[in-house]
Short mmCIF file of C-alpha atoms in Angstrom, two decimals:
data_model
loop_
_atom_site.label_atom_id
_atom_site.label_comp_id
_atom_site.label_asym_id
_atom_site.label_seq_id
_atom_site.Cartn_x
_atom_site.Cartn_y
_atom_site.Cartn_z
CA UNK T 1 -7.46 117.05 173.57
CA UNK T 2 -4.27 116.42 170.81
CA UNK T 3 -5.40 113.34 168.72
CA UNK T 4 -2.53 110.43 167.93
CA UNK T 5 -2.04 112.36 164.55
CA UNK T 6 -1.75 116.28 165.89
CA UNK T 7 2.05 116.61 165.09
CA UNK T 8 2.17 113.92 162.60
CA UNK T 9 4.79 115.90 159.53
CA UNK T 10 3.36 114.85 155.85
CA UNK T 11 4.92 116.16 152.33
CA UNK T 12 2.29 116.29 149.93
CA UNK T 13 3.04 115.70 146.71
CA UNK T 14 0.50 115.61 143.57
CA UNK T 15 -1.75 114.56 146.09
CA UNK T 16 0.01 111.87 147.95
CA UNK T 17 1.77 111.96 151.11
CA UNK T 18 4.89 111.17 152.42
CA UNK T 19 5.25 110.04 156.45
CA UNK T 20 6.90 107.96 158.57
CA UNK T 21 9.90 110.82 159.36
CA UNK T 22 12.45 110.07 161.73
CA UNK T 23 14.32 113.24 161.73
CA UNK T 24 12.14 116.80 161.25
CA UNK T 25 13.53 120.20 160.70
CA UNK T 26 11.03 123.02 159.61
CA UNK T 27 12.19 126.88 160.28
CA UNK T 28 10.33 130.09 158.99
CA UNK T 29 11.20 133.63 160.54
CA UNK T 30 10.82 137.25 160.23
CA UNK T 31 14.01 137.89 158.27
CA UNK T 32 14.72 135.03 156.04
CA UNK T 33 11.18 135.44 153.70
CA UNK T 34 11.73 131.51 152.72
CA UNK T 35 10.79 129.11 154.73
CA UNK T 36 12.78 125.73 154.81
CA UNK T 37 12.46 121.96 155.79
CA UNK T 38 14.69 119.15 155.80
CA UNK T 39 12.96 115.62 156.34
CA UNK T 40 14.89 112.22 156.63
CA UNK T 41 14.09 108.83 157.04
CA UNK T 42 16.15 105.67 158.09
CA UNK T 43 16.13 102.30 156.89
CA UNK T 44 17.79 99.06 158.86
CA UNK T 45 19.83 96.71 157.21
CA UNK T 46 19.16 93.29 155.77
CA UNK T 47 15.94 93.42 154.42
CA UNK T 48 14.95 97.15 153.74
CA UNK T 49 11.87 98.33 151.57
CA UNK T 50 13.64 101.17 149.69
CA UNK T 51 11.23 103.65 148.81
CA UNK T 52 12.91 106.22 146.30
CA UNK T 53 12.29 109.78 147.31
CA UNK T 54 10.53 112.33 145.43
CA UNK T 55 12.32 113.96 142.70
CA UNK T 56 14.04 117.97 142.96
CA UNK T 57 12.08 120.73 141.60
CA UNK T 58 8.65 119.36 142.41
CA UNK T 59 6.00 121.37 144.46
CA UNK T 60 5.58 120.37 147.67
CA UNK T 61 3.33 121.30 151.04
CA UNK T 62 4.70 120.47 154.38
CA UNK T 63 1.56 119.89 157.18
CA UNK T 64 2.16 119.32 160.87
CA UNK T 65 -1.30 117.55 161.72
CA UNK T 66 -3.83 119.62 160.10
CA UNK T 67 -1.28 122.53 159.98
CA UNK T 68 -0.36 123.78 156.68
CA UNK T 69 3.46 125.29 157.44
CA UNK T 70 5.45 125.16 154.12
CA UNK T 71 4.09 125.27 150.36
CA UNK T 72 7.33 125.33 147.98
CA UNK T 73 9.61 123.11 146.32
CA UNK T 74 11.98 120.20 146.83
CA UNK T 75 15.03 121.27 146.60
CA UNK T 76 17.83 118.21 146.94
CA UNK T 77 16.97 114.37 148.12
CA UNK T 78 20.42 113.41 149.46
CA UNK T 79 21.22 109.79 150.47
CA UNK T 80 23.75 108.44 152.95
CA UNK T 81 24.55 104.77 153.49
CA UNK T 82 26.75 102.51 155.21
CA UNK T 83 26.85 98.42 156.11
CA UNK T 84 24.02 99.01 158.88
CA UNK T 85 21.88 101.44 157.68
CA UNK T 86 20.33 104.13 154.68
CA UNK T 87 18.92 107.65 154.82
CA UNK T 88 16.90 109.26 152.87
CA UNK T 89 15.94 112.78 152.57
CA UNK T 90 14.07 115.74 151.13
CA UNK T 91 14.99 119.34 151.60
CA UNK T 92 13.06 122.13 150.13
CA UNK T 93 12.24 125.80 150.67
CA UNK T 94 9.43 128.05 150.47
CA UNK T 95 7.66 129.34 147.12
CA UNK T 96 8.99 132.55 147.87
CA UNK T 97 12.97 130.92 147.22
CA UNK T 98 13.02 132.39 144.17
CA UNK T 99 12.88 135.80 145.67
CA UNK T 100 15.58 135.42 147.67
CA UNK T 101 17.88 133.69 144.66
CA UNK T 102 16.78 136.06 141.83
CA UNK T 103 17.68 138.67 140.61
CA UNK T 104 14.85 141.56 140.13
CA UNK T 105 13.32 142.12 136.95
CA UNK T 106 10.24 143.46 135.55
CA UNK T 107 7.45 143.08 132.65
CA UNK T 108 6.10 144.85 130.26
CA UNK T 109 7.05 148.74 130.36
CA UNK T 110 8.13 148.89 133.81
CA UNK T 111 11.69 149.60 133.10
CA UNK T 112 12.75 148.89 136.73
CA UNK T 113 11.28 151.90 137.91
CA UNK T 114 8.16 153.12 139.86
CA UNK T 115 7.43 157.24 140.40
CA UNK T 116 4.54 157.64 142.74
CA UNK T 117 3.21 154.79 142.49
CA UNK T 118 1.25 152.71 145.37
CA UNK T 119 3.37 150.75 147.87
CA UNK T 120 2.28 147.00 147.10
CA UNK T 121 1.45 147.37 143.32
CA UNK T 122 5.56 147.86 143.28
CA UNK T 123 5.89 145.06 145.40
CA UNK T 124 3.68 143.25 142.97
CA UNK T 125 5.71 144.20 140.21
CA UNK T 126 8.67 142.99 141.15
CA UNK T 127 7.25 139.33 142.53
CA UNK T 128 5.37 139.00 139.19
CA UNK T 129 7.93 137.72 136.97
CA UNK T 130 8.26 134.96 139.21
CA UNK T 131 4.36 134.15 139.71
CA UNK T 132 4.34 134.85 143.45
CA UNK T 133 1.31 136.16 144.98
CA UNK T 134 1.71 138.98 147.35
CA UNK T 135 -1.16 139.51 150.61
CA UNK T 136 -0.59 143.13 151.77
CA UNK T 137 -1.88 142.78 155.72
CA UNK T 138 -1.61 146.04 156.64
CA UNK T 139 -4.00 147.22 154.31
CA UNK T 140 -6.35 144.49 155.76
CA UNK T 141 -5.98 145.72 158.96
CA UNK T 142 -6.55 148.98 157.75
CA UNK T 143 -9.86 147.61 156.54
CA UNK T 144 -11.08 146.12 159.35
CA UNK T 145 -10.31 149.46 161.33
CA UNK T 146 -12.53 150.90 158.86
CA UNK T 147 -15.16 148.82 159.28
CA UNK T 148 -14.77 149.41 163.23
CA UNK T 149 -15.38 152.95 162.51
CA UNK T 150 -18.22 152.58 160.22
CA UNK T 151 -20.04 150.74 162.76
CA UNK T 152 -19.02 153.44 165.54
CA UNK T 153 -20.58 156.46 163.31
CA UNK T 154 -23.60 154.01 162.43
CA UNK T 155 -24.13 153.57 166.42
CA UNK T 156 -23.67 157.48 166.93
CA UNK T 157 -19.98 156.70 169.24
CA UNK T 158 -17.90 158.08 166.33
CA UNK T 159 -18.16 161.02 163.84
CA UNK T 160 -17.11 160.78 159.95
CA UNK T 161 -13.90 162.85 160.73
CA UNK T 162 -12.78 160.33 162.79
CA UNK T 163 -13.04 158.45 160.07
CA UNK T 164 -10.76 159.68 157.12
CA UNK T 165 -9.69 157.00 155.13
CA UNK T 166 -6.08 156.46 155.26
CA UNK T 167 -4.71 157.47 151.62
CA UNK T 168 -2.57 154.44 150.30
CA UNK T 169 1.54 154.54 150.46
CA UNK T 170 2.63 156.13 147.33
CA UNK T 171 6.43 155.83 146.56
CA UNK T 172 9.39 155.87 143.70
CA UNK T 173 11.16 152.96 143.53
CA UNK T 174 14.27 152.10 141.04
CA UNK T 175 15.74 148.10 140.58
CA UNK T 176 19.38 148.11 141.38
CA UNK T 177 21.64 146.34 138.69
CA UNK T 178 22.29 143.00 139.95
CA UNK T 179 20.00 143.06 143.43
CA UNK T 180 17.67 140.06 143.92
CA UNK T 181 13.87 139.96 144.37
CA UNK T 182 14.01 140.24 148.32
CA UNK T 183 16.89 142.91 148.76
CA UNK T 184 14.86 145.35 146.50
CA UNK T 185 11.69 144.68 148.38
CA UNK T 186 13.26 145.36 152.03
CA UNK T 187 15.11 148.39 149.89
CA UNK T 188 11.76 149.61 148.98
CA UNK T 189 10.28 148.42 152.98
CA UNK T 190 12.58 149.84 155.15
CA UNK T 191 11.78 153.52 154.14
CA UNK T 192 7.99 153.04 154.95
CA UNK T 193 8.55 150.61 158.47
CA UNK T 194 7.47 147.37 157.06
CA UNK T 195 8.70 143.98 156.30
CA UNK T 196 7.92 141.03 154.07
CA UNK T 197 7.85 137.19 154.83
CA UNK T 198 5.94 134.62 153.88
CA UNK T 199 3.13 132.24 155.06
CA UNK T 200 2.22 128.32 154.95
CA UNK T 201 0.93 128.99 151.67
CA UNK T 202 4.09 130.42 149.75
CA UNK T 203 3.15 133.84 149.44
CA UNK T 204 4.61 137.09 150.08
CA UNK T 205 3.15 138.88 152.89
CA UNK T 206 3.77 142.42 153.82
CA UNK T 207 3.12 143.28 158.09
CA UNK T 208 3.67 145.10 160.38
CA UNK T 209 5.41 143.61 163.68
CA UNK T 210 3.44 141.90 166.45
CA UNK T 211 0.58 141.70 164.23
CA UNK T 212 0.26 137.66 164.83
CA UNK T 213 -0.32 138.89 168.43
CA UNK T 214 0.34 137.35 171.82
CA UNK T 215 1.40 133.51 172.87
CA UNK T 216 -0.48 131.83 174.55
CA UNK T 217 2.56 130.77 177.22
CA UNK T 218 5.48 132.28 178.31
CA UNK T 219 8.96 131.30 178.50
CA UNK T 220 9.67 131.10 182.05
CA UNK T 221 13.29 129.39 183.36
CA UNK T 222 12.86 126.19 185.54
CA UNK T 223 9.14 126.13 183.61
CA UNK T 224 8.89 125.28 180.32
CA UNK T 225 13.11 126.27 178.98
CA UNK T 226 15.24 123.18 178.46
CA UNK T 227 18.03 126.28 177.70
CA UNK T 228 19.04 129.39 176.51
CA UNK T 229 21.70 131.63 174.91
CA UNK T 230 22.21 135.22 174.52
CA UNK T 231 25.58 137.16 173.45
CA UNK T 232 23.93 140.19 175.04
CA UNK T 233 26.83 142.32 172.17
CA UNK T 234 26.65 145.27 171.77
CA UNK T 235 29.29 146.39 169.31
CA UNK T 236 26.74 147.11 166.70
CA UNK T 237 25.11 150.12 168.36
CA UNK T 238 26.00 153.65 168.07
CA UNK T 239 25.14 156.81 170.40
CA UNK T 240 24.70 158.91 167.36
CA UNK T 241 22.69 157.83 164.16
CA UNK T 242 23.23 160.02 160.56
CA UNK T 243 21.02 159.41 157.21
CA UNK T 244 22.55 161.06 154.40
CA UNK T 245 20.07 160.86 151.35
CA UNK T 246 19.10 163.15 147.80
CA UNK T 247 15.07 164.54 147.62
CA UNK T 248 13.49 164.62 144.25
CA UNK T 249 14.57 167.94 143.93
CA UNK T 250 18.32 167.18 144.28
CA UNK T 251 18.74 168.84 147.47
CA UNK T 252 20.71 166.91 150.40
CA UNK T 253 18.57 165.45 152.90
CA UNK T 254 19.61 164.35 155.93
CA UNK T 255 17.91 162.34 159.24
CA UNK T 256 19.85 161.90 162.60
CA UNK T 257 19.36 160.70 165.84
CA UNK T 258 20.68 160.49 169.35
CA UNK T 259 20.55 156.97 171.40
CA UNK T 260 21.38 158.24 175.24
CA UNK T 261 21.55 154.43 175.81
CA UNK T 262 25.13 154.18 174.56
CA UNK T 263 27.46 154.71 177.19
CA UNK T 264 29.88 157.18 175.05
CA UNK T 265 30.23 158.50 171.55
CA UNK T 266 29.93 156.33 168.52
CA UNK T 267 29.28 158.10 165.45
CA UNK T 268 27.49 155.84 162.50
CA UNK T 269 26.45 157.70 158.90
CA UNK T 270 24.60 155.94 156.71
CA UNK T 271 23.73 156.36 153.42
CA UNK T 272 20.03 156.40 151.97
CA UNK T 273 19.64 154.86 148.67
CA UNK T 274 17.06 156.23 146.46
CA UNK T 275 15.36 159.49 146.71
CA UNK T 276 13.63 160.52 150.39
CA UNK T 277 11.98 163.36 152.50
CA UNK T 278 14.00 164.47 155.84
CA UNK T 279 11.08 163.20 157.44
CA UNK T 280 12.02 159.92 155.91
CA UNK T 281 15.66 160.14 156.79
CA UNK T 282 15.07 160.72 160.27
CA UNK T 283 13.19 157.74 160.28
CA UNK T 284 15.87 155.36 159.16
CA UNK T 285 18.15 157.22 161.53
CA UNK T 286 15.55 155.90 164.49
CA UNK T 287 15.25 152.92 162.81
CA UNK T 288 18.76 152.14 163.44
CA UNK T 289 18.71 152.93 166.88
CA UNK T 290 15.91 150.96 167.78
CA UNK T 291 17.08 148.09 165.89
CA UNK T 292 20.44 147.56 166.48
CA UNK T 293 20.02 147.79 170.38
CA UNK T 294 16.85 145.44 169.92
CA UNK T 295 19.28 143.03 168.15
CA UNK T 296 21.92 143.83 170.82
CA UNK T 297 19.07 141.89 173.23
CA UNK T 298 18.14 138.75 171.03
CA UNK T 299 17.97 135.52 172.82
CA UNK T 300 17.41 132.12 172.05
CA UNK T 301 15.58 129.85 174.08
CA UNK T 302 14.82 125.45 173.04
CA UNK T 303 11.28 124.11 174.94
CA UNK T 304 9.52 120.51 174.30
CA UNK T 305 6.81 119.70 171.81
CA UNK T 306 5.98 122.09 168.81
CA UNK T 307 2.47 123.49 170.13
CA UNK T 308 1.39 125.79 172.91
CA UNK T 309 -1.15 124.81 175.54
CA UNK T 310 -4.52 125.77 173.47
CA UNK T 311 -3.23 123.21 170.46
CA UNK T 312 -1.92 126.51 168.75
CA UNK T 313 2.17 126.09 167.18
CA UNK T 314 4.24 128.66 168.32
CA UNK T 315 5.06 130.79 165.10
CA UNK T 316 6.82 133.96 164.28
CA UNK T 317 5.65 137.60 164.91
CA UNK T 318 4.29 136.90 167.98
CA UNK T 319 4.86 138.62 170.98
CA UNK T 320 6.08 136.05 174.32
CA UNK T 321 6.42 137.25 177.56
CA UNK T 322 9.87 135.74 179.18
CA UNK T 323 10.55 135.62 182.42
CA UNK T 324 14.75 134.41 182.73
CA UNK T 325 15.86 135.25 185.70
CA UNK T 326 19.67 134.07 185.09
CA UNK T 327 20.31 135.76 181.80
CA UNK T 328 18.03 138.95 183.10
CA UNK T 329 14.94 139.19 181.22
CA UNK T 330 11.65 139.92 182.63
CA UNK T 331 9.65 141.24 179.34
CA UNK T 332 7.81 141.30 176.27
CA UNK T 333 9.63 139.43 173.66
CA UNK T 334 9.35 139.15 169.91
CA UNK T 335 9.30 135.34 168.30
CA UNK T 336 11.79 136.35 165.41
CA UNK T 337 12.46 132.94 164.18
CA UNK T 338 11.24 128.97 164.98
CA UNK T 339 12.46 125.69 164.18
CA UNK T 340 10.22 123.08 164.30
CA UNK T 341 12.68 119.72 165.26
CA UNK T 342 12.36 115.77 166.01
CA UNK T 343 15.31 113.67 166.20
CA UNK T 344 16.18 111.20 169.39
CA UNK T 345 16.21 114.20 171.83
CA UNK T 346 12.55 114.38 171.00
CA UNK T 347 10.26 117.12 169.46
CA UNK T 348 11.51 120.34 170.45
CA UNK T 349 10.60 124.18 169.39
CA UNK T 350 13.86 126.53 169.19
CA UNK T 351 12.97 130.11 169.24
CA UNK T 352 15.12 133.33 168.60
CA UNK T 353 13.18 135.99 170.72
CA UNK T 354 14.19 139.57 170.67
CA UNK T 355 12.61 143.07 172.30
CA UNK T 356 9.94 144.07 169.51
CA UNK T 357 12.35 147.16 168.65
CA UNK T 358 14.36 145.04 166.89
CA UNK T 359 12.32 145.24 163.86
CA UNK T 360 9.87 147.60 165.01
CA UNK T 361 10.60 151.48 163.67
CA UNK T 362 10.04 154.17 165.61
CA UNK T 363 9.77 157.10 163.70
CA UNK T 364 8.91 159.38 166.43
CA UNK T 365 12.05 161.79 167.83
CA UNK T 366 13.67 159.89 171.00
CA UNK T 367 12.02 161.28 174.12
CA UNK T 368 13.72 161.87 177.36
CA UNK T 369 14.48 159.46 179.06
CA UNK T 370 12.23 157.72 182.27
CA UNK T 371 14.08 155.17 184.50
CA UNK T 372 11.65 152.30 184.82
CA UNK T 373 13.22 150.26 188.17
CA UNK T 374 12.52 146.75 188.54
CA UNK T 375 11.21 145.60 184.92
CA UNK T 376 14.71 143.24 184.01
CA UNK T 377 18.23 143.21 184.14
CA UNK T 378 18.02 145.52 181.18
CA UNK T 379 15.59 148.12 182.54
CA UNK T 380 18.37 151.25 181.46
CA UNK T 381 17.99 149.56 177.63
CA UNK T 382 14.19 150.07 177.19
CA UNK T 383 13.05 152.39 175.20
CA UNK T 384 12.21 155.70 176.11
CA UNK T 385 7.96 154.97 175.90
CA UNK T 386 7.95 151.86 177.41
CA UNK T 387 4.87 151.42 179.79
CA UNK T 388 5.34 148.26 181.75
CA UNK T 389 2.91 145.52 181.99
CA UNK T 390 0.24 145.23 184.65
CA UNK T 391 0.68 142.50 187.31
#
């Protein structure tokens, strides 16, 4: 059972903590790498206790009960006052902030550029200059499926070519003149079908999506949604994708795909920065399909409190099952973004949800077609593989 103190929001500052909020926003997603928080406090007049806030540029951790969500820094304390009343408040962002702000630059004799070299020492490179510590988890899930494998030859279910080690991402990578921290990373990401965000802690952690695994709840309409939104647009997809890039050998390259969703012909060629395989072209081209008619699908949805049923908080990269009868969905959904919130319409989660295409890759060629009746309103939109849950 929730003590009195489970959602209690504390900044922690050299040690000492800072309550008593009125007014809570915390948001971290998928695409934004930097988490935020913005956390006020009212006084009455006559007779107030002014406490002054904490000062800008000071590190900070943000803790819902026992919850570590935010480590970063303050970044403004405004005040607002009138004859009745004052407000105080501290806004701040992630560790990773300076990612997003910077420009990229590099120490030593890097130069700005990386020729084979492995996929999160570059990523390492580039967050060094500004002391943030990068956690690469798909090489610890690699690991542990390693270790699962190891134990199946030890027990005689597996045999040691089953077991090849997967060799490590090697890749060139070159700074562009001017681009910040984060827009070289996802640069550098896209190619190889991963992303980077951060965690409670203020590092920089490269995934893959889905890998917090499933919610606990659903979002189910006359359940547990107070509302929801969707534009359902698609203006941003294309029936035809075309990925025109240079190899290392200066030979043209080029990746394209077909999305038989789109109802007639919309042509979209994009070009590949930096040098890539066909093989790597064509997976940008799917890339694009996948995402842009995942995005074409996002939702957002507001429910009460800030946890899930087992004490857990709902977070991002997490897959949701919603079942919304009136805007037509009836699937797996990807938690792309939350916003933690309290102000006097309570403590309430908002979630941006979206099929896991939107930032999943698929690499493979699209294959033909299966009609899948009765999944949602969108059933013609899924993709080509989709197997639908069991009942």
């Amino acid at each position: 059972m929730a003590t009195d103190n489970t959602n209690t929001v504390n900044l922690t500052i050299n040690g000492i903590n800072w309550g008593g909020w009125k007014s809570v926003s915390i948001s971290a997603g998928l695409e934004r790498l930097a988490r935020d928080f913005t956390l006020a406090i009212t006084w009455k007049w006559p007779g107030a206790t002014i406490q002054r806030p904490p000062e800008a540029g000071q590190k900070c951790q943000v803790w819902i009960g026992n919850d570590l969500v935010l480590t970063g820094y303050i970044y403004a304390t405004p005040i607002q006052y009138d004859g009745n009343s004052i407000t105080l408040a501290v806004s701040g962002r992630s560790l990773t902030s300076d990612l997003v702000d910077c420009s990229a630059i590099t120490e030593g004799d890097k130069k700005g550029q990386w020729r084979q070299q492995e996929l999160t020492q570059i990523v390492t490179d580039l967050c060094k200059p500004y002391n943030i510590t990068v956690i690469d988890q798909t090489k610890l899930e690699e690991q542990k499926k390693q270790a699962i494998q190891a134990a199946q030859i030890a027990a005689g279910v597996a045999t040691p070519q089953q077991s090849q080690k997967k060799k490590d991402t090697l890749a060139d990578h070159t700074i562009e003149p001017g681009e910040s921290v984060f827009d070289s990373i996802n640069r550098l990401l896209n190619i190889y079908r991963d992303f980077a965000t951060d965690d409670g802690y203020g590092r920089l952690v490269i995934a893959k999506v889905a890998s917090a695994g499933y919610a606990s709840n659903e979002l189910v309409l006359g359940e547990n949604i107070l509302n929801g939104s969707s534009e359902l647009d698609f203006s941003n997809t294309y029936s035809e994708y075309r990925v025109l890039a240079q190899s290392s050998q200066n030979s043209k390259v080029k990746g394209e795909t077909n999305d038989p969703r789109a109802p007639r012909k919309r042509v979209l060629i994009i070009q590949q920065n930096g040098q890539v395989t066909n093989e790597k072209a064509e997976e940008r081209a799917n890339w694009e399909a996948s995402h842009r008619m995942g995005k074409a699908l996002e939702a957002n949805y507001t429910i009460n409190g800030w946890r899930q049923s087992t004490g857990q908080l709902w977070i991002p990269n997490t897959i949701v099952r919603v079942r919304d009868k009136l805007i037509g969905f009836d699937r797996d959904m990807l938690i792309m973004e939350v916003n933690y919130t309290l102000d006097d319409r309570g403590m309430l989660t908002h979630l941006r949800v979206a099929p896991p295409e939107a930032a999943l890759p698929k690499p493979e060629k699209p294959k033909k077609r299966v009609k899948v009746k009765g999944v949602d309103g969108f059933d013609y939109l899924i993709p080509p593989d989709y197997v639908p849950p069991k009942e």
